[in-house]
CSV table of C-alpha atoms in Angstrom, one decimal:
chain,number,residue,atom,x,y,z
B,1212,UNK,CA,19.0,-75.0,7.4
B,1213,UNK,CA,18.2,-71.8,5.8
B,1214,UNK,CA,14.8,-71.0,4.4
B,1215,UNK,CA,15.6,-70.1,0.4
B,1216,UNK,CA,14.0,-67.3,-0.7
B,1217,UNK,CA,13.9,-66.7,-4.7
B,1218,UNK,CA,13.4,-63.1,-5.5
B,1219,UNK,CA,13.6,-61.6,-9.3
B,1220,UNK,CA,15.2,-58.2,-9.3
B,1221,UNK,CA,14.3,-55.5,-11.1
B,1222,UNK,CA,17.7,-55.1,-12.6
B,1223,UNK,CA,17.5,-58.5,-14.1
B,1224,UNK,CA,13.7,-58.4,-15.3
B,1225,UNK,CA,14.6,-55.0,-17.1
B,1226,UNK,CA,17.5,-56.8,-19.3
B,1227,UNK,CA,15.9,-59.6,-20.1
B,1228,UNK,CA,15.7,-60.3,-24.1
B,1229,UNK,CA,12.4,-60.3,-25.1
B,1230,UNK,CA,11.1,-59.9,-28.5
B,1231,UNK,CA,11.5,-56.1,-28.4
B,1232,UNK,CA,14.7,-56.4,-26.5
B,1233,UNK,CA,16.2,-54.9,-29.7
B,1234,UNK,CA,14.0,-51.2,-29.4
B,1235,UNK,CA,16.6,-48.4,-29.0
B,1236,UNK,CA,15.6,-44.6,-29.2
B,1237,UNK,CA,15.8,-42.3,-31.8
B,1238,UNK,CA,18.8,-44.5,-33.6
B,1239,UNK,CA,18.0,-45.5,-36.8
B,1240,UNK,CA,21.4,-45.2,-38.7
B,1241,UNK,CA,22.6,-48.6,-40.2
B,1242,UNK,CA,25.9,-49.3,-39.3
B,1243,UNK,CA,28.6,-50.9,-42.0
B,1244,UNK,CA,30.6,-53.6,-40.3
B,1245,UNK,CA,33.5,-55.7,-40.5
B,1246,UNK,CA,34.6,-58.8,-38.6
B,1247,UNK,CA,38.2,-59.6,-38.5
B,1248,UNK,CA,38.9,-63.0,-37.6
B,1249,UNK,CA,35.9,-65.3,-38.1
B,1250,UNK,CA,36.6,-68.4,-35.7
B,1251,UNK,CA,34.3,-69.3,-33.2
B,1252,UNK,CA,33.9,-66.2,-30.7
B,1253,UNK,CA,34.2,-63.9,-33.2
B,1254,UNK,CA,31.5,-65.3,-35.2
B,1255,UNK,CA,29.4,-65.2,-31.4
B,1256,UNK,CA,29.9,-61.5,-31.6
B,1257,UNK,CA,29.1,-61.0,-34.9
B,1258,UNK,CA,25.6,-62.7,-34.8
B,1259,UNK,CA,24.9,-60.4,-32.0
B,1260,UNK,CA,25.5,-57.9,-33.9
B,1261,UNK,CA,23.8,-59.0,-36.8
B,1262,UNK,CA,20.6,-60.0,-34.2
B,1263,UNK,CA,20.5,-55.9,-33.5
B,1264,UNK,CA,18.8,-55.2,-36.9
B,1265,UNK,CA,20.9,-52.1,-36.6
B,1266,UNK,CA,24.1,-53.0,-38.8
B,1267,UNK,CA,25.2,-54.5,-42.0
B,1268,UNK,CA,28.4,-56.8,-42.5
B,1269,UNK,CA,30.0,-55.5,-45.2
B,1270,UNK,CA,33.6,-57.2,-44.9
B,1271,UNK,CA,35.2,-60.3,-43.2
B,1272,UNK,CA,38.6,-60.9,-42.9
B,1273,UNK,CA,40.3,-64.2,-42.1
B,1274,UNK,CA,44.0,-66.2,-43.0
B,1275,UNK,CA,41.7,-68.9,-42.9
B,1276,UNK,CA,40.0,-69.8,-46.2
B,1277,UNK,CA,37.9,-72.3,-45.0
B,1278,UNK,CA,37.0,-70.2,-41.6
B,1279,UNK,CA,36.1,-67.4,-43.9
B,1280,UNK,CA,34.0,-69.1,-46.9
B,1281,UNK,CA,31.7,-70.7,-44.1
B,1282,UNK,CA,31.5,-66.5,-42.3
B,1283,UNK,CA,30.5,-65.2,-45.1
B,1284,UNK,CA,27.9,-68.0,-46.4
B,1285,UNK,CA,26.2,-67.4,-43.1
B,1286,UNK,CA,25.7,-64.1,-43.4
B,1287,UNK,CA,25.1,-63.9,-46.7
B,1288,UNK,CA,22.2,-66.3,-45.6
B,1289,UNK,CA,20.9,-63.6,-43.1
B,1290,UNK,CA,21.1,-60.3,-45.2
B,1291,UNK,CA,20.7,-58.8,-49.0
B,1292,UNK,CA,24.1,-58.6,-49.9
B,1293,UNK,CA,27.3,-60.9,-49.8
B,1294,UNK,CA,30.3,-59.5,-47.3
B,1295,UNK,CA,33.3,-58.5,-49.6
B,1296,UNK,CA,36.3,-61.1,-48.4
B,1297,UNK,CA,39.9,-60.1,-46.9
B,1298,UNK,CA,43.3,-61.8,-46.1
B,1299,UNK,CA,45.0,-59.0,-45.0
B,1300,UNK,CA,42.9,-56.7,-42.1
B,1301,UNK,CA,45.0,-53.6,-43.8
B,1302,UNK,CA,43.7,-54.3,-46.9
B,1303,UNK,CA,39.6,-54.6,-45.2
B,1304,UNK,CA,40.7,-51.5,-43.6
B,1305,UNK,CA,42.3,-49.0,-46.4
B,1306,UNK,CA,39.4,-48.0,-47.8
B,1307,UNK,CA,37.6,-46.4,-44.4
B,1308,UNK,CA,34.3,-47.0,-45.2
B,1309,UNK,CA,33.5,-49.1,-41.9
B,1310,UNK,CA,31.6,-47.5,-39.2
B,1311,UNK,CA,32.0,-50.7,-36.7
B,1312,UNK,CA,34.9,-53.3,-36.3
B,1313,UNK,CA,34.8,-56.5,-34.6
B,1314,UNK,CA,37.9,-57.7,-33.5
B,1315,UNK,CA,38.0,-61.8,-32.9
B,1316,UNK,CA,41.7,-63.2,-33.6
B,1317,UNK,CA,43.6,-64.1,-30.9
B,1318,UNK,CA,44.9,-62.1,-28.5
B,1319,UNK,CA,48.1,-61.5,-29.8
B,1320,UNK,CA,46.8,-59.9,-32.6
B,1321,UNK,CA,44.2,-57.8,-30.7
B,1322,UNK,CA,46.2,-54.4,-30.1
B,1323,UNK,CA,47.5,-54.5,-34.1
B,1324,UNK,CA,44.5,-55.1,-35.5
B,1325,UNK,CA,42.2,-52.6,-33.0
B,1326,UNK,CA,44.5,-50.0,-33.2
B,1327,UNK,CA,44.3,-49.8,-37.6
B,1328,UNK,CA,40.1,-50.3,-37.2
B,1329,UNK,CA,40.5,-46.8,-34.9
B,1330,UNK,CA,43.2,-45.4,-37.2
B,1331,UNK,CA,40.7,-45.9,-40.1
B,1332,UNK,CA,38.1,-43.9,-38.4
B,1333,UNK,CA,36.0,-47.4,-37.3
B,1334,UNK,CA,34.7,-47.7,-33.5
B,1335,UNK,CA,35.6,-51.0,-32.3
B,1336,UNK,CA,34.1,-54.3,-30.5
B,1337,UNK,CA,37.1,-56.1,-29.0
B,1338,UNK,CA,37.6,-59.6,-27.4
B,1339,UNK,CA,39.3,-60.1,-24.4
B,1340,UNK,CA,41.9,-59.8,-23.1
B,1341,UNK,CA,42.2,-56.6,-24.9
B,1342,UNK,CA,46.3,-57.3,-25.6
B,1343,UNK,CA,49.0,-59.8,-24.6
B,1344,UNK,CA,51.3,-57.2,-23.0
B,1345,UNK,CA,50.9,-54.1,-20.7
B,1346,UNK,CA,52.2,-51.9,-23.0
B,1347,UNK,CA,50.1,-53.0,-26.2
B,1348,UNK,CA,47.0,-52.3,-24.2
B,1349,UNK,CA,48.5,-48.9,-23.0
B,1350,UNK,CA,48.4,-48.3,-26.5
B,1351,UNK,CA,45.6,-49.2,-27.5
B,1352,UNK,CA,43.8,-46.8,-24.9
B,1353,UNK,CA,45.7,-44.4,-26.0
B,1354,UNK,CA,44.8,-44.8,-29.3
B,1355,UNK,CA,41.2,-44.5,-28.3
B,1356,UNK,CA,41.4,-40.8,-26.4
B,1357,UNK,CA,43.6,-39.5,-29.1
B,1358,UNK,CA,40.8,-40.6,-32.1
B,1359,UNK,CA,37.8,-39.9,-29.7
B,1360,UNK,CA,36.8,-44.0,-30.9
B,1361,UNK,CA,34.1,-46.0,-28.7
B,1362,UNK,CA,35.7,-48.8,-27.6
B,1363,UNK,CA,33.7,-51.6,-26.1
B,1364,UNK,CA,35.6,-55.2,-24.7
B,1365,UNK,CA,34.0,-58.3,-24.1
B,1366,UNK,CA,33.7,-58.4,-20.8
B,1367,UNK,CA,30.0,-59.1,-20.7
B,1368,UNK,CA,29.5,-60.1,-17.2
B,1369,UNK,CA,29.3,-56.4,-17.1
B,1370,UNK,CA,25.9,-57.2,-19.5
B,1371,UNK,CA,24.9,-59.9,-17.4
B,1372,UNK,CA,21.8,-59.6,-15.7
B,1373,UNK,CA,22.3,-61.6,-12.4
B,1374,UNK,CA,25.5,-60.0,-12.7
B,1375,UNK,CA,23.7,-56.5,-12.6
B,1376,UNK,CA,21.5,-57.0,-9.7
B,1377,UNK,CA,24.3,-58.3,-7.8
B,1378,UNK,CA,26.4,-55.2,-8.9
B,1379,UNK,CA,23.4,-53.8,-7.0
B,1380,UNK,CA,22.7,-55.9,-4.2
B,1381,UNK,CA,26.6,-55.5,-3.1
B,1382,UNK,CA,26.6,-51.4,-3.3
B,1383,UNK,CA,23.6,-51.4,-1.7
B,1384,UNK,CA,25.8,-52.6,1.6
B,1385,UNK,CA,23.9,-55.8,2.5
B,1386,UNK,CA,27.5,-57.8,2.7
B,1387,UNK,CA,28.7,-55.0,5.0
B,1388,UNK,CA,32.8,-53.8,4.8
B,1389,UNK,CA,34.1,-56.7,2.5
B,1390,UNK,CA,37.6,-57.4,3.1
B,1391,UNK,CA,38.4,-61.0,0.5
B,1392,UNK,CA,37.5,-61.8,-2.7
B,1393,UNK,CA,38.1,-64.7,-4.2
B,1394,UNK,CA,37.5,-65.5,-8.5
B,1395,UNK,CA,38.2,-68.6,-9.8
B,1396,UNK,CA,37.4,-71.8,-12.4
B,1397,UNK,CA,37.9,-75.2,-12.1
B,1398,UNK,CA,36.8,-75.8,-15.6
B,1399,UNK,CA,38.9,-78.8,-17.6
B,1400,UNK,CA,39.9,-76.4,-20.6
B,1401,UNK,CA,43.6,-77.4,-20.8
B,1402,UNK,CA,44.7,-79.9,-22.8
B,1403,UNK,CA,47.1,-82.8,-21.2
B,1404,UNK,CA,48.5,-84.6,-24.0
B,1405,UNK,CA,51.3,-84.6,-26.5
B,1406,UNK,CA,50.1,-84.6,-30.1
B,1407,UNK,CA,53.1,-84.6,-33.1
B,1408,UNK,CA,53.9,-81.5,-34.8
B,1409,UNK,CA,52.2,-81.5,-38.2
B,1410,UNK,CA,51.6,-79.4,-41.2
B,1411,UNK,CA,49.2,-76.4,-40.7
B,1412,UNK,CA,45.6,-76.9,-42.9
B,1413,UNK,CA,46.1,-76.0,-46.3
B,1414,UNK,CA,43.3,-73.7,-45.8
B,1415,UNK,CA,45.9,-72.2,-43.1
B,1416,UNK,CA,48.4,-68.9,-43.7
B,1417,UNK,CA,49.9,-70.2,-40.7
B,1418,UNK,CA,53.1,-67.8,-40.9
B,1419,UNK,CA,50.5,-64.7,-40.8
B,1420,UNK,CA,48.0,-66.2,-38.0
B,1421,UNK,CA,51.2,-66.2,-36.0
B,1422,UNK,CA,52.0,-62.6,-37.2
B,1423,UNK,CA,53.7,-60.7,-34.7
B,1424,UNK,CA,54.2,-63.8,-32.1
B,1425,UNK,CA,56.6,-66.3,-31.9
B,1426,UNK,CA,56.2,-69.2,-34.6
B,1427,UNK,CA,56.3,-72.5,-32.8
B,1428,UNK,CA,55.7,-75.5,-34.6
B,1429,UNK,CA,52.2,-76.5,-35.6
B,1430,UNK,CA,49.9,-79.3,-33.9
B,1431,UNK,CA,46.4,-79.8,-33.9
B,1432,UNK,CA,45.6,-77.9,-30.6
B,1433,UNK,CA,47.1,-74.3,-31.9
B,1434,UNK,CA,44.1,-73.7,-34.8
B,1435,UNK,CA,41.5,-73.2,-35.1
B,1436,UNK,CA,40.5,-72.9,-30.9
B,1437,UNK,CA,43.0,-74.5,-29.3
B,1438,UNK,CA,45.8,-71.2,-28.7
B,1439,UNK,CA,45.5,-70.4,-25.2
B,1440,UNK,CA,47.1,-73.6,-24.4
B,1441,UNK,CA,50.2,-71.8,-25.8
B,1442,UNK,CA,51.5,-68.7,-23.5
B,1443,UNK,CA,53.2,-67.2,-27.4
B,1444,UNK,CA,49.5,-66.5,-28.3
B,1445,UNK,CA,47.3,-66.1,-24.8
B,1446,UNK,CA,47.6,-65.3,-21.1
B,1447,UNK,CA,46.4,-68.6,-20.4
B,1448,UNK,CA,44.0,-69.6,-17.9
B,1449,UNK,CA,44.0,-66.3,-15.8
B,1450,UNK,CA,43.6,-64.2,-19.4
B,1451,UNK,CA,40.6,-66.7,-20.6
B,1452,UNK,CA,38.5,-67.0,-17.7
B,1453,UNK,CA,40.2,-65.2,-14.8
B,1454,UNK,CA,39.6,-61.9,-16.6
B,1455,UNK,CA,36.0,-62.3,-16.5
B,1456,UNK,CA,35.7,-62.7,-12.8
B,1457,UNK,CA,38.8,-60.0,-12.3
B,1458,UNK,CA,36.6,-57.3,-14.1
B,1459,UNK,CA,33.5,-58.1,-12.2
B,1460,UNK,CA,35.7,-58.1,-9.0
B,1461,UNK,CA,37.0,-54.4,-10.1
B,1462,UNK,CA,33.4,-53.6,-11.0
B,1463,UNK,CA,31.8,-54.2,-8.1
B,1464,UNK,CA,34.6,-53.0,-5.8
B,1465,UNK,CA,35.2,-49.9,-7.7
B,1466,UNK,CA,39.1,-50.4,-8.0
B,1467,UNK,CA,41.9,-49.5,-10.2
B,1468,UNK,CA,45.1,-51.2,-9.4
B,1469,UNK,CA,46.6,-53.4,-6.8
B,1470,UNK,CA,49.4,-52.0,-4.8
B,1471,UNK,CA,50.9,-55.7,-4.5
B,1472,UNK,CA,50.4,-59.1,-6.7
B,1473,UNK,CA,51.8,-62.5,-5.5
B,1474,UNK,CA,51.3,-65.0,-8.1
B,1475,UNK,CA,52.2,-69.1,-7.5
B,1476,UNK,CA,51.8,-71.8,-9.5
B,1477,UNK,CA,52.6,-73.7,-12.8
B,1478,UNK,CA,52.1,-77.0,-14.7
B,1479,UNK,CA,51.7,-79.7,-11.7
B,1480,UNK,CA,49.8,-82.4,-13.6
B,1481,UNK,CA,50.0,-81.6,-17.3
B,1482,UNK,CA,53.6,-82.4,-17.9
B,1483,UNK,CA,54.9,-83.3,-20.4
B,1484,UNK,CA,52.7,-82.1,-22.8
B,1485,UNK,CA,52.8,-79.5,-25.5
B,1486,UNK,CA,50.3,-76.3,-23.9
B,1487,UNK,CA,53.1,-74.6,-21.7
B,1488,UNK,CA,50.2,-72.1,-19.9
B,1489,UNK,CA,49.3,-73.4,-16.0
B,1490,UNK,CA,47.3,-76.0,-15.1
B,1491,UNK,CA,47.5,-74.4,-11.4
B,1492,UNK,CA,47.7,-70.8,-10.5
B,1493,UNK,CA,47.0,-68.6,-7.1
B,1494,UNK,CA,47.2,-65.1,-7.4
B,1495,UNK,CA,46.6,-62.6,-4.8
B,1496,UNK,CA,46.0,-59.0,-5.0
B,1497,UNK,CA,46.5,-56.9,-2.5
B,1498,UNK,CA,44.1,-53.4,-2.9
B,1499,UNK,CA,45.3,-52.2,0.4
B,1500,UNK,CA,41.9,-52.6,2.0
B,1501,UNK,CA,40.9,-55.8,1.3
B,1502,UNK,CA,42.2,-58.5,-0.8
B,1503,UNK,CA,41.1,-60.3,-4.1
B,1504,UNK,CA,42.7,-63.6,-4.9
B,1505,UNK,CA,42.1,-65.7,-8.3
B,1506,UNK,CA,42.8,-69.2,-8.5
B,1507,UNK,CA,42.5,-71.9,-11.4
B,1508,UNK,CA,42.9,-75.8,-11.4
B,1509,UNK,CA,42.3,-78.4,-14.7
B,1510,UNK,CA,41.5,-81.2,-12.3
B,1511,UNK,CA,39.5,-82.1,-9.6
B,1512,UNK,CA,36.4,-80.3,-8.3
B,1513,UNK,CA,35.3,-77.0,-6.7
B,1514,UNK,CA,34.6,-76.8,-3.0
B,1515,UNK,CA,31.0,-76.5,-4.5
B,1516,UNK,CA,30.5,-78.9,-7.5
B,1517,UNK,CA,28.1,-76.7,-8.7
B,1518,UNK,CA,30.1,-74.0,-9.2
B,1519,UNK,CA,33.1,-74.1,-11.7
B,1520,UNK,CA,33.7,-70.3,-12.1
B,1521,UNK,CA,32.7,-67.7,-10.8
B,1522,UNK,CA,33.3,-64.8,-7.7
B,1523,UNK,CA,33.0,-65.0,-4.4
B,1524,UNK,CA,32.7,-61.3,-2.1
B,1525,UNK,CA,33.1,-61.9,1.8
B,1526,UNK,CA,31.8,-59.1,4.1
B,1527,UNK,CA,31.1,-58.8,7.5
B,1528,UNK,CA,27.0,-58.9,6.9
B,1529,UNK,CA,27.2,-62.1,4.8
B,1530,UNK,CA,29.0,-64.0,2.1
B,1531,UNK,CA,28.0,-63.2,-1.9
B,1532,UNK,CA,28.7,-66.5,-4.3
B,1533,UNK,CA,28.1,-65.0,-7.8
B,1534,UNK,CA,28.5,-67.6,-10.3
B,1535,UNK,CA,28.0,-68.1,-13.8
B,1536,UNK,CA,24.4,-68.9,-13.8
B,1537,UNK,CA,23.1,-67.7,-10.9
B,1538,UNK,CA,23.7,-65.6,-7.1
B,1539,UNK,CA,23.6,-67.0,-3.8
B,1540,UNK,CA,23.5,-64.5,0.1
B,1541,UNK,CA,24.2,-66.4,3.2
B,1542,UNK,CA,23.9,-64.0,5.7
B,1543,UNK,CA,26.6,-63.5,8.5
B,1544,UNK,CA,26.0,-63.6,12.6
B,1545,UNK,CA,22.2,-64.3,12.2
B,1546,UNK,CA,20.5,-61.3,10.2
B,1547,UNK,CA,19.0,-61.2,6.9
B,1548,UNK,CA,17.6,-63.5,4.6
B,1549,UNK,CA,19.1,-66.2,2.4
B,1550,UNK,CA,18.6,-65.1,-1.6
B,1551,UNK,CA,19.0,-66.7,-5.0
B,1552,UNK,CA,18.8,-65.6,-7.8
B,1553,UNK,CA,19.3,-67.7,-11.5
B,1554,UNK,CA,20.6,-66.5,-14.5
B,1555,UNK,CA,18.7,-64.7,-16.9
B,1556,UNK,CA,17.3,-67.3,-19.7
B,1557,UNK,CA,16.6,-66.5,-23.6
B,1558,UNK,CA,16.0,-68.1,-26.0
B,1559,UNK,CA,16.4,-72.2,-27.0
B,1560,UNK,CA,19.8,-73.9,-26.7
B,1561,UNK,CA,20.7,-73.0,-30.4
B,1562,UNK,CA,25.0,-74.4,-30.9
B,1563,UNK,CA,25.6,-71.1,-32.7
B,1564,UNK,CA,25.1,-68.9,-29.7
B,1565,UNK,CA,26.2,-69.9,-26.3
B,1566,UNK,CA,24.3,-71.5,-23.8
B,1567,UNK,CA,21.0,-70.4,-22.9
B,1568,UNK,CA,22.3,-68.3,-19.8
B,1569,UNK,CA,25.1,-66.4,-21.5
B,1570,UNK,CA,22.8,-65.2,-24.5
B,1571,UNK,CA,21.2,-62.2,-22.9
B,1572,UNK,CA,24.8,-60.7,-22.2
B,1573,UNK,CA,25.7,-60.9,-25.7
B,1574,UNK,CA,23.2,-59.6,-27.1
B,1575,UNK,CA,22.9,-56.8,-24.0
B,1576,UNK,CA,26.5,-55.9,-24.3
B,1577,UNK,CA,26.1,-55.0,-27.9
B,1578,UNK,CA,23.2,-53.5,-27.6
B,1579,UNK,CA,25.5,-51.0,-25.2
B,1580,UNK,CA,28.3,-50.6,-27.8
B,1581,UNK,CA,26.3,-49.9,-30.4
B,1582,UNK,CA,24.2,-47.1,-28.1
B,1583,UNK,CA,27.7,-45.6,-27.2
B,1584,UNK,CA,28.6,-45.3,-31.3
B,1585,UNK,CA,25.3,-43.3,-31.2
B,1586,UNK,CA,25.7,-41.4,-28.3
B,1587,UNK,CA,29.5,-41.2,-28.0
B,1588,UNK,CA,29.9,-42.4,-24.7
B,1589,UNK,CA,32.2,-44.4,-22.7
B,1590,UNK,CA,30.6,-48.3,-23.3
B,1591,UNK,CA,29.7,-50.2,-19.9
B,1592,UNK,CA,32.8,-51.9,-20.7
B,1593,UNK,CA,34.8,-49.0,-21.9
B,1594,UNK,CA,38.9,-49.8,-23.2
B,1595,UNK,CA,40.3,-48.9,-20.8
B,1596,UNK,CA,37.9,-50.5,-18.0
B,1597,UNK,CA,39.0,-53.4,-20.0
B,1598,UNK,CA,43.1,-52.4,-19.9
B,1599,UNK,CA,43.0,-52.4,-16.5
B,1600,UNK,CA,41.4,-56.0,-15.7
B,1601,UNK,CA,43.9,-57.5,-18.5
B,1602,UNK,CA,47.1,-56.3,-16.3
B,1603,UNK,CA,45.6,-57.6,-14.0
B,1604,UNK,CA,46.2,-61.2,-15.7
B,1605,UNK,CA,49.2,-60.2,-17.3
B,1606,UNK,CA,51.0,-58.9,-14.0
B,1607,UNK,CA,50.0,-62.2,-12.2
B,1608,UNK,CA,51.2,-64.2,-15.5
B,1609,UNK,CA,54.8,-62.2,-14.5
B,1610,UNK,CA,54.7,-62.7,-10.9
B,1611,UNK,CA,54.2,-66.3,-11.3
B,1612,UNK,CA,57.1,-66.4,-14.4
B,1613,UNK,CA,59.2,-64.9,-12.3
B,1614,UNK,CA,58.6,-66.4,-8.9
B,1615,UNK,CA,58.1,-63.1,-7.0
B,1616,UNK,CA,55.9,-60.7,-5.5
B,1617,UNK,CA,55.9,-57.3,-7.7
B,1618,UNK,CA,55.0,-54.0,-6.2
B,1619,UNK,CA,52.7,-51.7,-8.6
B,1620,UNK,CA,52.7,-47.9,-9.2
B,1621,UNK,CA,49.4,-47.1,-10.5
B,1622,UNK,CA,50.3,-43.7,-11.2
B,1623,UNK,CA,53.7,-45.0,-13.1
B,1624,UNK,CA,52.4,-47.4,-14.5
B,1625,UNK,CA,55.3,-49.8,-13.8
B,1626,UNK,CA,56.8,-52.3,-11.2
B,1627,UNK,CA,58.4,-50.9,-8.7
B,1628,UNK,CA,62.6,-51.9,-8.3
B,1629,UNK,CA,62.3,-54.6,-10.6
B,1630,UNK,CA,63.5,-54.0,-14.3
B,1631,UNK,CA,63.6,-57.7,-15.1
B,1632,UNK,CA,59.5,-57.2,-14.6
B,1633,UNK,CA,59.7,-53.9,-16.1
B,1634,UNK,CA,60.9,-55.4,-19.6
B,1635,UNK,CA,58.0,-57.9,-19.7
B,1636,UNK,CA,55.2,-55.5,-19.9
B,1637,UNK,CA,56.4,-55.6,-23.9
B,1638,UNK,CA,57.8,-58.0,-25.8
B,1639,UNK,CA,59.8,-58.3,-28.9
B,1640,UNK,CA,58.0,-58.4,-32.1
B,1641,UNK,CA,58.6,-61.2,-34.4
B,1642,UNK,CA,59.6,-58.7,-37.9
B,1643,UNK,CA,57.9,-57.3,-39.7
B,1644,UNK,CA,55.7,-56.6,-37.4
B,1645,UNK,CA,56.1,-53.2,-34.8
B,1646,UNK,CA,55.5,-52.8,-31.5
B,1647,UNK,CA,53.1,-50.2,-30.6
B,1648,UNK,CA,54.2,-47.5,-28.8
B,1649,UNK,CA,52.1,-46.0,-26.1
C-alpha cells in the first residue's frame, strides 16, 4: 500500500473564493448585461455574474414566459432596478446598449445568438459547446477577430482550482513523456423511456425554441432541460460532458487537432426510446504522439466507483487521475510519492449554484471574462480555445454517424477524401433562419 500524502498547492489556495475573492484592480466600470435564455445553466452563469458586484442585468430574453417571469423576479430581488424583458434576442439586441451578453439556450442556437451579441458591439459569455456544427463555430470565431469581441466559453475546468495545480503538476514533468489519455463519464444522464408526444407548455413558443433546428414533435424530456437527449438540439453525451474533459485534455497537452478520430458506438440499452443521442460511445484520437481516447456509458459503474467523470493522463513516471472533485499521482517503477489533492470548496450547498466543488470555477471563470472585457485579452477560455475542443465532439459524433475513421487537416480545416463527412460540418437550416458563413 502506498502512504497518502495530502498536499494543498499553491495554485489552488490562490483561487480559492474567499470573501474578497471578488477584489479586481483598477476596474471599477459597471458593466450592463443581458442574459439570453434563462433555463437552468444560464441562470448559473448569470448569478455569477451578478455575485462579481461588477455588472448590472439590464435585459433577459427568453420564448419561455414562465422561465423568464421567475429570471427576472430573482434579479430584481438582488439589484435597484427590474431587467427590461425580451422574446426575440434581436429585439434585446437592436438597441446596442449592452456591454456583456450571456448566452444560455441550447446549443443549437448558440452561434445565432453570439454572433448578433458581437454584431451589436457586446463581449460575450457563451455555454458550451460553443455551436452544433464545425462550420457555425468557424464562424463564430471569426466573428470574434473581425469585431475584436472577448469571447469567454464555459469550459471552466479551465477555472478549476485542482484543475489548475494539476495543469501544473503535469507541465512540470512529474508523469514523464505521456503517451494515452483517456476522458470519460459514466454518469446516468440519459433518459431510457418512451414518453407520448404532447402539447408544448402554454408558457412555451415552441416553433421559435426550435428556431433554426429541426422541429420534432414535443414530449416532456425536450423543455425545459431535457434537449441533449435529442441529437436535432445537442451533441449528446460527448458535447455535454465529453467537452469538459476534451478541453482539459487539450489544455494540459497543449494540442490543436487530431490527425485521426475513430469513433464507435450507439444506443445499446436505451432502445426504443425517444432520446436518439448514445448511450455508448468510444472515441479515440490520435495526436500523432500519443493518443487521447473518450468514452461514455448510462449504465453500470466506472472501473473506480468513485469516479464518474473525469481524465486520466498516463506517463512513463506515473499515472494522473483528475477527476471532478479531486486529483490522485500513483507513481510508476517505484519513484515518487503518492498525492491527493480535493477540490476546492466554497461556500454552503445552496440549490441555486452548483455543488459546493464546482462553485469556485464559476465564479473564477467569470471573474476571468470579465478581467479580459477590461483588459482586452484573450479569456483563459478564449472562442476559439473553445472551437477547437467542440470539433472535437462534433467530429467523433461524425465518425461514429458514419461508421468510419476520418482523417483531419488542421490546416484545411476539413476531412480528408471524404465529402460525405465534409457536408456534415454544416447543416441545413430549418427557414427562416441562415446559416452562418465562416
Amino acid at each position: 500500500m502506498h502512504r497518502r500524502d495530502f498536499l494543498t498547492s499553491t495554485a489552488a489556495a490562490s483561487l480559492a473564493l474567499t470573501s474578497n475573492a471578488w477584489v479586481h484592480g483598477g476596474d471599477t466600470k459597471t458593466y450592463r448585461a443581458g442574459l439570453i435564455g434563462t433555463g437552468w445553466y444560464g441562470m448559473v452563469d448569470l448569478r455569477h455574474l451578478m455575485d462579481s458586484g461588477r455588472a448590472e442585468v439590464v435585459a433577459l430574453c427568453d420564448v419561455d414566459k414562465k422561465n423568464l417571469h421567475l429570471a427576472a423576479d430573482e434579479v430584481a430581488g438582488r439589484q435597484k432596478e427590474r431587467p427590461q424583458l425580451f422574446h426575440d434576442f434581436r429585439d434585446m439586441l437592436k438597441p446596442k446598449n449592452l456591454d456583456v451578453v450571456l448566452i444560455g439556450t441550447p446549443d443549437h442556437w448558440h452561434a445565432l445568438t453570439a454572433i448578433a451579441a458581437m454584431e451589436s458591439g457586446a463581449d460575450v459569455h457563451c455555454e458550451k459547446p460553443i455551436s452544433h456544427t464545425f462550420l457555425e463555430g468557424k464562424a463564430m470565431v471569426n466573428t470574434a477577430r473581425r469585431l475584436s469581441r472577448v469571447v469567454q466559453i464555459n469550459t471552466q475546468r479551465r477555472s478549476t482550482p485542482h484543475f489548475i495545480s494539476a495543469r501544473e503538476f503535469i507541465k512540470e514533468g512529474k508523469l514523464g513523456t505521456i503517451g494515452m489519455v483517456k476522458a470519460y463519464t459514466y454518469y446516468n444522464m440519459r433518459p431510457m423511456d418512451n414518453p407520448p408526444d404532447i402539447e408544448p407548455p402554454a408558457s412555451l413558443d415552441y416553433d421559435f425554441w426550435a428556431g433554426p433546428a429541426p422541429k420534432i414533435p414535443f414530449n416532456k424530456y425536450i423543455h425545459p432541460r431535457g434537449w441533449r437527449a435529442f441529437m436535432e438540439y445537442s451533441n449528446g453525451i460527448l458535447g455535454d460532458m465529453g467537452i469538459h474533459m476534451l478541453d482539459a485534455m487539450r489544455w494540459v497537452m497543449g494540442v490543436r487537432y487530431p490527425k485521426r478520430i475513430t469513433s464507435t458506438g450507439g444506443i445499446y440499452v436505451g432502445k426504443g426510446g425517444k432520446a436518439n443521442t448514445t448511450d455508448t460511445q468510444t472515441v479515440a484520437y490520435d495526436f500523432g504522439d500519443f493518443v487521447a481516447t473518450w468514452e461514455h456509458r448510462m449504465y453500470g459503474r466506472g472501473d473506480d466507483p468513485k469516479a464518474g467523470w473525469g481524465v486520466n493522463f498516463y506517463g512513463n513516471k506515473g499515472t494522473m487521475e483528475l477527476k471532478i472533485d479531486a486529483w490522485d499521482f500513483y507513481p510508476w517503477g517505484g519513484g515518487g510519492k503518492r498525492l491527493h489533492v480535493d477540490a476546492v470548496k466554497d461556500g454552503p450547498n445552496d440549490p441555486r449554484y452548483e455543488t459546493p466543488d464546482r462553485k469556485p470555477a464559476g465564479r473564477a471563470h467569470m471573474r476571468n471574462f470579465l478581467d479580459c472585457v477590461a483588459s482586452r485579452e484573450k479569456p483563459v477560455a478564449d472562442i476559439e480555445e473553445g472551437h477547437l475542443s467542440t470539433s472535437l465532439c462534433e467530429l467523433g459524433n461524425i465518425s461514429q454517424k458514419l461508421g468510419r475513421s476520418l482523417v483531419w487537416d488542421g490546416e484545411k480545416e476539413q476531412v480528408v477524401g471524404d465529402e460525405e463527412a465534409n457536408k456534415l460540418l454544416r447543416r441545413q437550416y430549418r427557414k427562416p433562419w441562415v446559416y452562418p458563413e465562416a
